[in-house]
């Protein structure tokens, strides 16, 4: 499994640039010109609306960040600083089982949280990762697209981001639950830098990758 650190912190990636990088990487993976590749990054603040987003889920007025309609599944969410976003561009086994792949990503994030000492759960009928309570609180989200047997888009895990951004939307179209972060739940600062190697290790294990190699976009041949 190849991992690309596309941009973090002051080098956070504008969403449209990250989406274009995904598309180039996906095309190469479909043609078997590169191995399974995971793009990891922080984004500049942005709301992304999946194909199932309803009008009532969208922000009213100016939410302070762009709203981008995308071709993944799911509804609307937010990306930005303090949140690790991962895009596994991976070839799925034939026959393709999208639900099984979503479960794999959920359990990968659960593995990370368990290592940090946080108990999380999946919720029947609701994708993503949750901290149970009243209300349930979503800590990790998933939205994917599979084309020609290769997955794109992926997961986000809230680390130490400003949770106020989620107040502008009905996150993932779920009205009876909240959003949370690792920092809020653990009572200490948990940064993207801290969890990135944990995500890499647990994702490789869940995907059955024998080793993890770090490459740049130039080394992969996915630069403009």
XYZ file of C-alpha atoms in Angstrom:
224
model
C 0.000 0.000 0.000
C 1.334 3.396 -0.989
C 0.598 6.427 1.207
C 0.815 10.010 -0.037
C 0.823 12.906 2.417
C -0.780 15.485 0.149
C -0.786 18.465 2.527
C -1.298 19.336 6.186
C -1.400 22.440 8.369
C -0.326 25.541 6.481
C -0.174 23.355 3.346
C -3.808 22.212 3.708
C -5.248 21.185 0.346
C -8.072 23.147 -1.343
C -10.893 20.662 -1.866
C -11.064 20.949 -5.648
C -7.313 20.325 -5.884
C -7.685 17.230 -3.730
C -10.598 15.979 -5.822
C -8.582 16.439 -9.014
C -5.703 14.513 -7.414
C -8.121 11.710 -6.551
C -9.344 11.507 -10.139
C -5.820 11.303 -11.564
C -4.839 8.676 -9.007
C -8.020 6.702 -9.683
C -7.353 6.605 -13.433
C -3.851 5.242 -12.856
C -5.131 2.601 -10.424
C -7.846 1.471 -12.871
C -5.107 0.946 -15.473
C -2.932 -0.921 -12.911
C -0.156 1.628 -13.383
C 0.103 2.158 -9.616
C -0.717 -0.038 -6.591
C -3.452 0.687 -4.057
C -2.791 4.245 -2.899
C -4.078 6.254 0.053
C -4.117 10.049 -0.120
C -4.007 11.646 3.348
C -4.534 15.367 3.914
C -6.181 18.216 5.705
C -8.434 20.422 3.621
C -9.024 24.129 3.681
C -12.524 24.670 5.159
C -15.216 23.349 2.811
C -18.643 21.750 2.891
C -19.106 18.830 0.493
C -22.563 17.626 -0.492
C -22.921 14.015 -1.586
C -25.538 12.770 -4.020
C -28.186 12.187 -1.327
C -27.998 15.686 0.177
C -31.432 17.259 0.652
C -32.068 20.983 0.341
C -32.939 21.233 4.055
C -29.525 19.769 4.992
C -27.624 22.615 3.326
C -26.457 25.765 5.132
C -28.632 28.838 5.162
C -26.920 31.986 3.948
C -23.129 32.212 3.831
C -21.616 29.450 5.992
C -18.105 30.915 5.745
C -16.734 28.238 3.415
C -17.559 26.950 -0.084
C -20.231 24.302 -0.627
C -19.124 21.786 -3.280
C -21.432 19.159 -4.796
C -19.536 15.895 -5.256
C -20.132 12.477 -6.840
C -19.724 10.375 -3.701
C -22.487 8.714 -1.752
C -23.896 10.156 1.432
C -25.035 13.645 2.315
C -23.399 16.899 3.391
C -20.408 17.194 5.691
C -17.533 19.527 6.485
C -13.789 19.167 5.924
C -11.091 21.417 7.289
C -8.101 21.988 9.556
C -7.807 19.631 12.494
C -9.589 16.815 10.658
C -7.752 13.955 8.943
C -9.275 13.154 5.567
C -8.258 9.971 3.790
C -8.934 8.883 0.234
C -8.055 5.215 -0.325
C -7.811 4.677 -4.081
C -8.004 0.905 -3.897
C -9.111 -1.902 -6.199
C -11.910 -3.824 -4.495
C -12.221 -7.613 -4.708
C -14.560 -9.012 -7.343
C -17.515 -9.186 -6.898
C -17.449 -5.670 -5.473
C -19.120 -5.410 -2.060
C -19.528 -1.719 -1.276
C -21.134 -2.328 2.113
C -18.254 -4.559 3.206
C -15.787 -1.847 2.181
C -17.667 0.784 4.201
C -17.603 -1.563 7.208
C -13.836 -1.994 6.709
C -13.297 1.765 6.913
C -15.537 2.045 9.962
C -13.618 -0.654 11.786
C -10.295 0.888 10.800
C -11.323 4.136 12.500
C -12.616 2.157 15.473
C -9.208 0.463 15.769
C -7.555 3.909 15.908
C -9.944 5.132 18.602
C -9.479 1.957 20.644
C -5.710 2.439 20.588
C -6.247 5.958 21.937
C -8.504 4.671 24.705
C -11.833 5.825 23.280
C -14.774 3.431 23.005
C -16.717 3.875 19.782
C -19.415 1.990 17.931
C -21.135 1.562 14.613
C -24.862 2.260 14.455
C -27.268 0.145 12.430
C -28.522 2.083 9.430
C -26.020 4.906 9.875
C -22.581 4.798 8.305
C -19.538 6.191 10.050
C -18.198 5.908 13.585
C -20.030 6.998 16.721
C -19.578 7.714 20.403
C -22.767 6.429 22.012
C -24.703 8.625 24.410
C -27.578 11.073 24.560
C -27.326 12.156 21.889
C -25.036 9.849 19.904
C -22.064 11.795 18.557
C -20.449 11.167 15.186
C -16.644 11.229 15.265
C -15.829 9.750 11.851
C -17.646 9.881 8.525
C -17.494 7.856 5.325
C -18.593 8.687 1.801
C -17.302 6.697 -1.167
C -17.704 6.127 -4.867
C -16.700 2.985 -6.753
C -15.994 3.213 -10.483
C -14.519 0.433 -12.630
C -13.915 -1.582 -9.487
C -11.761 1.080 -7.829
C -12.896 3.090 -4.802
C -12.366 6.807 -4.306
C -13.416 9.447 -1.777
C -13.214 7.901 1.680
C -13.222 8.823 5.360
C -12.732 11.717 7.743
C -11.799 11.547 11.411
C -12.268 14.587 13.643
C -9.156 15.299 15.696
C -8.914 18.852 17.076
C -11.020 20.732 14.544
C -13.440 23.552 15.348
C -16.739 21.717 15.822
C -18.674 24.934 15.293
C -18.530 24.404 11.542
C -21.018 21.537 11.847
C -23.624 23.904 13.312
C -24.182 25.346 9.822
C -25.485 22.061 8.363
C -27.466 18.952 9.174
C -24.343 16.815 9.117
C -24.882 13.653 7.069
C -28.611 14.470 7.096
C -28.972 13.187 10.685
C -31.071 15.445 12.892
C -31.134 13.545 16.196
C -27.382 13.252 16.762
C -24.353 15.486 17.205
C -20.748 15.664 16.040
C -17.631 15.342 18.145
C -13.844 15.037 17.982
C -11.099 12.951 19.545
C -9.885 15.976 21.489
C -13.333 16.678 22.919
C -13.959 13.067 23.925
C -10.509 12.364 25.368
C -10.132 15.711 27.139
C -6.751 16.462 25.594
C -5.385 17.782 22.325
C -5.291 15.015 19.740
C -3.754 16.276 16.520
C -3.840 15.085 12.942
C -0.095 14.478 13.219
C -0.636 12.126 16.156
C -3.256 9.944 14.508
C -1.900 9.839 10.951
C 0.550 6.970 11.599
C -2.161 5.084 13.506
C -4.534 5.398 10.567
C -1.835 4.223 8.166
C -1.060 1.165 10.284
C -4.640 0.117 10.938
C -5.761 0.753 7.366
C -2.915 -1.376 6.025
C -3.922 -4.161 8.423
C -7.590 -4.011 7.426
C -6.709 -4.007 3.721
C -4.262 -6.875 4.181
C -1.316 -4.852 2.865
C 2.041 -6.502 3.452
C 3.891 -3.193 3.696
C 3.327 0.560 3.574
C 5.421 2.737 1.300
C 5.424 6.536 1.383
C 5.560 8.364 -1.928
C 5.065 11.885 -3.209
C 2.610 12.839 -5.928
C 5.583 13.322 -8.269
C 6.853 9.807 -7.583
C 3.398 8.408 -8.347
C 3.127 10.416 -11.544
C -0.147 12.107 -10.517
C 1.044 15.731 -10.620
C -0.306 18.075 -13.273
